[in-house]
Short mmCIF file of C-alpha atoms in Angstrom, two decimals:
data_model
loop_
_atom_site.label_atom_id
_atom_site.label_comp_id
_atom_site.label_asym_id
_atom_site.label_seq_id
_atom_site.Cartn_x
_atom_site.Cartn_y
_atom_site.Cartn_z
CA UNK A 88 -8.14 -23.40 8.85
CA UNK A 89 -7.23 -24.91 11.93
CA UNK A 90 -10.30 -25.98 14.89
CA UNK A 91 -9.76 -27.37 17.86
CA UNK A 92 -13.26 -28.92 19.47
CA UNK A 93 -13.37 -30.28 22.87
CA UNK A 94 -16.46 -31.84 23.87
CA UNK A 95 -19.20 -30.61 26.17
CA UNK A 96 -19.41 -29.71 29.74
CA UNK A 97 -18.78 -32.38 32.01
CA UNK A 98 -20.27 -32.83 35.92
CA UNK A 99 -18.50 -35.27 38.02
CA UNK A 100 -18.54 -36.36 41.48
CA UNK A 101 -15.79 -36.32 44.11
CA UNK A 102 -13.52 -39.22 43.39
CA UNK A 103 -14.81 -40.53 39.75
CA UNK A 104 -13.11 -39.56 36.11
CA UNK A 105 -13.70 -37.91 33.55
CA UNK A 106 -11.90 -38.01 29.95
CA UNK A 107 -12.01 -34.98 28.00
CA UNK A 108 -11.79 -35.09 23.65
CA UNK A 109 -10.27 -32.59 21.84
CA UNK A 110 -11.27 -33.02 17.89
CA UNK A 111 -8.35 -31.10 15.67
CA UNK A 112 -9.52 -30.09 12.05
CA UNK A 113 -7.16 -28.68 9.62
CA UNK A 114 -3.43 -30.55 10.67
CA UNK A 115 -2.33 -33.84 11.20
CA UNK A 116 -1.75 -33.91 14.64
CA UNK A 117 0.91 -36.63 14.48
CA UNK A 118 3.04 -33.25 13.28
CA UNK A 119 2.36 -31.54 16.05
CA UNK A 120 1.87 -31.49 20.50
CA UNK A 121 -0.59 -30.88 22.13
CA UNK A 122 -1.44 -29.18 25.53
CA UNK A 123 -3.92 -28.76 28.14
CA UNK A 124 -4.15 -25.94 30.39
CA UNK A 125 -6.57 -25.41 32.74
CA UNK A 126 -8.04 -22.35 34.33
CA UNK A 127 -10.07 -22.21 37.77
CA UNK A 128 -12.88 -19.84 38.35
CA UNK A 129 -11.60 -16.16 37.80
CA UNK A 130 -8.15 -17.28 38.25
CA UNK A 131 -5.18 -17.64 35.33
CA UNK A 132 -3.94 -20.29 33.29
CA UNK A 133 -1.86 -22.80 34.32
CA UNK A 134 -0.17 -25.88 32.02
CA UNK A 135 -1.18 -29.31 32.88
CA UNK A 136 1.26 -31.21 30.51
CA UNK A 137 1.74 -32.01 26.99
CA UNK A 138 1.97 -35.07 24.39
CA UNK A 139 3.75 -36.01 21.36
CA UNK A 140 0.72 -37.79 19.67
CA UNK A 141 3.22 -39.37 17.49
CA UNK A 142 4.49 -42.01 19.72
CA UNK A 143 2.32 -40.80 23.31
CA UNK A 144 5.32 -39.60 24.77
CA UNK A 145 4.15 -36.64 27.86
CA UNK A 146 4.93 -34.07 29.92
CA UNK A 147 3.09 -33.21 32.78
CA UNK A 148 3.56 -30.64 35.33
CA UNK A 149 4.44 -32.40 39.12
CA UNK A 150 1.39 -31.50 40.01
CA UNK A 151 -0.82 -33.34 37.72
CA UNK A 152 1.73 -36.44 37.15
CA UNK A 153 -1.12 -37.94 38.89
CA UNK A 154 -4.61 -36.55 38.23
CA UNK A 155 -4.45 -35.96 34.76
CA UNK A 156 -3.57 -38.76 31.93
CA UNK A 157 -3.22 -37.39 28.52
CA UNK A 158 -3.70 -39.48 25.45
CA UNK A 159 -4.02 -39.02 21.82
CA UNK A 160 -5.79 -41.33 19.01
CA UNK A 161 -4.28 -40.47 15.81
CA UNK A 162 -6.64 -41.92 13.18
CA UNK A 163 -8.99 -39.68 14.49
CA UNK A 164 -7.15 -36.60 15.00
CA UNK A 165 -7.99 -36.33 18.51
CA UNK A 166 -6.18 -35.29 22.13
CA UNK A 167 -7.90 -36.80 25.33
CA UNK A 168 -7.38 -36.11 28.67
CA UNK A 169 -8.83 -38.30 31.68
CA UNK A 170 -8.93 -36.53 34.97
CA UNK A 171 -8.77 -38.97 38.03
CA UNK A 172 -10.18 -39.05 41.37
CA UNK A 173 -11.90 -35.64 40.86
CA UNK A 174 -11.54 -33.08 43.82
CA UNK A 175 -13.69 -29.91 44.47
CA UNK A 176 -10.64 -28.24 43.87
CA UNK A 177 -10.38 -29.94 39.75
CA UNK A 178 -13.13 -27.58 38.99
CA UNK A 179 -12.44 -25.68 36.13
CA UNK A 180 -12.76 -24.73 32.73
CA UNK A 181 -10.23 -27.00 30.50
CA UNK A 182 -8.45 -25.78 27.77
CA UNK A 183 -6.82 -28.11 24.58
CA UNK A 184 -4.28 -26.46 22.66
CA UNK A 185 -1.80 -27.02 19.64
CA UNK A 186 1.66 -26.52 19.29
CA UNK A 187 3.40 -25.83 16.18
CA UNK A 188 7.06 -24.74 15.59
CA UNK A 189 7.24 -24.53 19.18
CA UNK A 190 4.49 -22.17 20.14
CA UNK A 191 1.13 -23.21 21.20
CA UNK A 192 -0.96 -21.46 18.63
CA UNK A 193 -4.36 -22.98 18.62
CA UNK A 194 -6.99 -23.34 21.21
CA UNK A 195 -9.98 -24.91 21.98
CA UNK A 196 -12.88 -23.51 23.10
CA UNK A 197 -13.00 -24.71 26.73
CA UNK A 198 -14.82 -26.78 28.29
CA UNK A 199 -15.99 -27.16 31.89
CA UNK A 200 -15.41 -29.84 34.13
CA UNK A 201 -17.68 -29.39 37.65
CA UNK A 202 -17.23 -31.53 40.54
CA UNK A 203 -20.18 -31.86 42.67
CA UNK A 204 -21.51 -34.35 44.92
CA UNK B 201 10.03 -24.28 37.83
CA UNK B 202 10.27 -20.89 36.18
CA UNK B 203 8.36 -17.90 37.91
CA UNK B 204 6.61 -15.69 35.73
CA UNK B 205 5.51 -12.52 37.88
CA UNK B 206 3.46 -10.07 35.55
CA UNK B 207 2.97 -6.06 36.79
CA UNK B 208 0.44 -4.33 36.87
CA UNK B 209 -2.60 -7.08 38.11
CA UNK B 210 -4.56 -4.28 36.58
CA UNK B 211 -4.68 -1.44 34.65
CA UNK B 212 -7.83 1.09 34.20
CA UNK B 213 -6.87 3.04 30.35
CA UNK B 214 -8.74 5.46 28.08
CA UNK B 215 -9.23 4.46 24.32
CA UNK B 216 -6.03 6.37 22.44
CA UNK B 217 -3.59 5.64 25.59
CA UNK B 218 -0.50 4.15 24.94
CA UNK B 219 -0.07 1.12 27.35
CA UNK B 220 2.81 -1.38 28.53
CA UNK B 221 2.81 -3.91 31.25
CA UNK B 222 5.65 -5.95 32.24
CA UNK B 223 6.52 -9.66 32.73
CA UNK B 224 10.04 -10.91 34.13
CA UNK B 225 11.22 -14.51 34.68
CA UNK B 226 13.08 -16.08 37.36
CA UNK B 227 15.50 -17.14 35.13
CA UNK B 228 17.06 -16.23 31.47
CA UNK B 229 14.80 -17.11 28.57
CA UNK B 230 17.19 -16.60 25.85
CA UNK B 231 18.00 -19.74 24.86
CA UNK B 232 22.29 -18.77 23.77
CA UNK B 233 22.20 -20.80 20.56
CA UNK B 234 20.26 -19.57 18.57
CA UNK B 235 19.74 -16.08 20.77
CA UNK B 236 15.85 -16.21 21.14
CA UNK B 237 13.58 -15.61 24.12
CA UNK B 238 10.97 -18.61 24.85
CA UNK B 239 8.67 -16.03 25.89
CA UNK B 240 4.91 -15.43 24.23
CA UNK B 241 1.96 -13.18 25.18
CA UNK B 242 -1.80 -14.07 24.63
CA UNK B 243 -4.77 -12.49 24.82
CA UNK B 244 -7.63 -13.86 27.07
CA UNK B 245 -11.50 -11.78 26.48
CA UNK B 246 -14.21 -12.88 28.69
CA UNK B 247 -15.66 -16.15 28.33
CA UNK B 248 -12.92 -17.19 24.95
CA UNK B 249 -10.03 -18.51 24.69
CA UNK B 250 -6.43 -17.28 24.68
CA UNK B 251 -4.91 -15.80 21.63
CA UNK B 252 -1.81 -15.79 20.75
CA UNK B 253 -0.54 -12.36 20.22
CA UNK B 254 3.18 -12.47 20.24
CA UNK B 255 6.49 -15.19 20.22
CA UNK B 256 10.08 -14.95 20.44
CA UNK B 257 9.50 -12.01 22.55
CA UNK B 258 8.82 -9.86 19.72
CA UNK B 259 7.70 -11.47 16.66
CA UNK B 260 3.77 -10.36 15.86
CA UNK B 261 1.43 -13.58 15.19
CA UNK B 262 -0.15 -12.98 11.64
CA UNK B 263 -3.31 -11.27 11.75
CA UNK B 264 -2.69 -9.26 15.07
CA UNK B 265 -2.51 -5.35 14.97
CA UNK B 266 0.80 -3.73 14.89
CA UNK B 267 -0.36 -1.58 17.64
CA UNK B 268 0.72 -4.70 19.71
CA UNK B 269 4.67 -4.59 20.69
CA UNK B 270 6.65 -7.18 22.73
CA UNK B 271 10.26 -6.23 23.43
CA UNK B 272 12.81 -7.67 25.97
CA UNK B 273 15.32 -9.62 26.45
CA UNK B 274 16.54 -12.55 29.05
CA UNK B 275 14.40 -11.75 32.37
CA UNK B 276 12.78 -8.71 31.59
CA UNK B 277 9.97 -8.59 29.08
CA UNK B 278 7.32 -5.39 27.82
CA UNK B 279 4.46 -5.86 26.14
CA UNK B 280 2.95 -2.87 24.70
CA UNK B 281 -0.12 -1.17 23.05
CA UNK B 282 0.80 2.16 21.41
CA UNK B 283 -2.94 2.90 21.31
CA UNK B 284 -5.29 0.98 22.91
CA UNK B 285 -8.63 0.67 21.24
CA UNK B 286 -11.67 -0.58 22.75
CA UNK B 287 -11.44 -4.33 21.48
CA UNK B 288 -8.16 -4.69 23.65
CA UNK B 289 -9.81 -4.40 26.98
CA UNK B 290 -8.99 -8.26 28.07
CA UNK B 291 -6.38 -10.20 30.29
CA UNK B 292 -2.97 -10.37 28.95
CA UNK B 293 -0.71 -13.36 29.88
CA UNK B 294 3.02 -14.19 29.03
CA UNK B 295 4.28 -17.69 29.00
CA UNK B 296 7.47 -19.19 28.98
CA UNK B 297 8.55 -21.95 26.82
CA UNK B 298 11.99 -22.62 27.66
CA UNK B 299 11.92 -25.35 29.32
CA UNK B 300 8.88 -28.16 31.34
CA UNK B 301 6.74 -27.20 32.84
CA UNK B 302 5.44 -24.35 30.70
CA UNK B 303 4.27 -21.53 33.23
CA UNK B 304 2.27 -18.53 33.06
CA UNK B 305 2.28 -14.75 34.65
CA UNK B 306 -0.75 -14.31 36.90
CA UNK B 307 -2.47 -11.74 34.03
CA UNK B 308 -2.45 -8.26 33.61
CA UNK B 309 -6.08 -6.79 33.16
CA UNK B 310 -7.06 -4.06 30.97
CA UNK B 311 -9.84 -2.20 32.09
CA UNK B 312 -11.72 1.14 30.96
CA UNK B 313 -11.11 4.23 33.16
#
């Protein structure tokens, strides 16, 4: 069975980082890409980018070419993603996900990223 | 960027109802080649994670109820429930994967009249 775990909530203050894990169980993710997608409070989901954790090769949407930097550590089966110079706005609940044979399939379970002075 | 523009926002149902919202693209999804849609609808409950519920347009993800139907072709896509049951009161998004970025429809929500 396939899991996807992202790591806990994460509070962060206006203009600091934060790098977000995403753990994948059950498939080699070197066969695969993964995504993030992020969702604001009570609004819908929108893509943030994606990477071939075979060679790091990503995708990002414009918007996010520089705020979010995705990354992916193969010998332990695990997606990051480092958000940048957090905003008020970055709040949101994060969202890891797998593609394979072109859809994205799996998800992770959220997490929440809350930026707060 | 693709646009993605899903209709209704909402939609209040009774258990039994038969149900179909709709999702069009700014552009074709049907990639000519090999004459498939990049087009997939998920399932989002409160407080989980999406689900994916159907790709290619029309082709059922194992394990999800064939009361679920996605049809369409190019722009214009459907997606649905021939009898809506309880456990299908959630947001439904389609997605485009034809080409970078990926984008999203804004949701449709099902809701109990």
């Amino acid at each position: 069975e396939v899991q996807l775990q992202q790591s806990g909530a994460e509070l962060g203050k206006p203009g600091t980082s934060v790098k977000l894990s995403c753990k994948v169980s059950g498939y080699n993710i070197r066969s695969t890409y993964m995504h993030w997608v992020n969702q604001r409070p009570g609004k819908g989901l929108e893509w943030i980018g994606r990477i071939d954790p075979a060679n790091g090769n990503t995708i990002y949407a414009e918007k996010f070419k520089s705020k979010a930097t995705l990354t992916a550590d193969t010998s332990s089966n695990t997606a990051y993603m480092q958000l940048s110079q957090l905003k008020s706005d970055d709040t949101a609940i994060y969202f890891c996900a797998m593609q394979r044979a072109w859809i994205i399939r799996d998800w992770g379970q959220g997490v929440m990223v809350t930026v707060s002075s | 960027d693709i646009v993605m523009t899903q209709t209704p926002s909402s939609q209040a149902v009774s258990a039994g109802e038969k149900v179909t919202m709709s999702c069009k693209s700014s552009q074709s999804l049907l990639y000519n080649e090999n004459k498939k849609n990049y087009l997939a609808w998920y399932q989002q409950k409160p407080g989980q994670s999406p689900k994916l519920l159907i790709y290619w347009a029309s082709t059922r993800e194992s394990g999800v109820p064939d009361r679920f139907i996605g049809s369409g072709s190019g722009t214009d896509f459907t997606l649905t429930i021939s009898s809506v049951q309880a456990e299908d009161l959630a947001v439904y998004y389609c997605q485009q994967y034809y080409n970078f970025p990926y984008t999203f429809g804004a949701g449709t929500k099902l809701e109990l009249k």
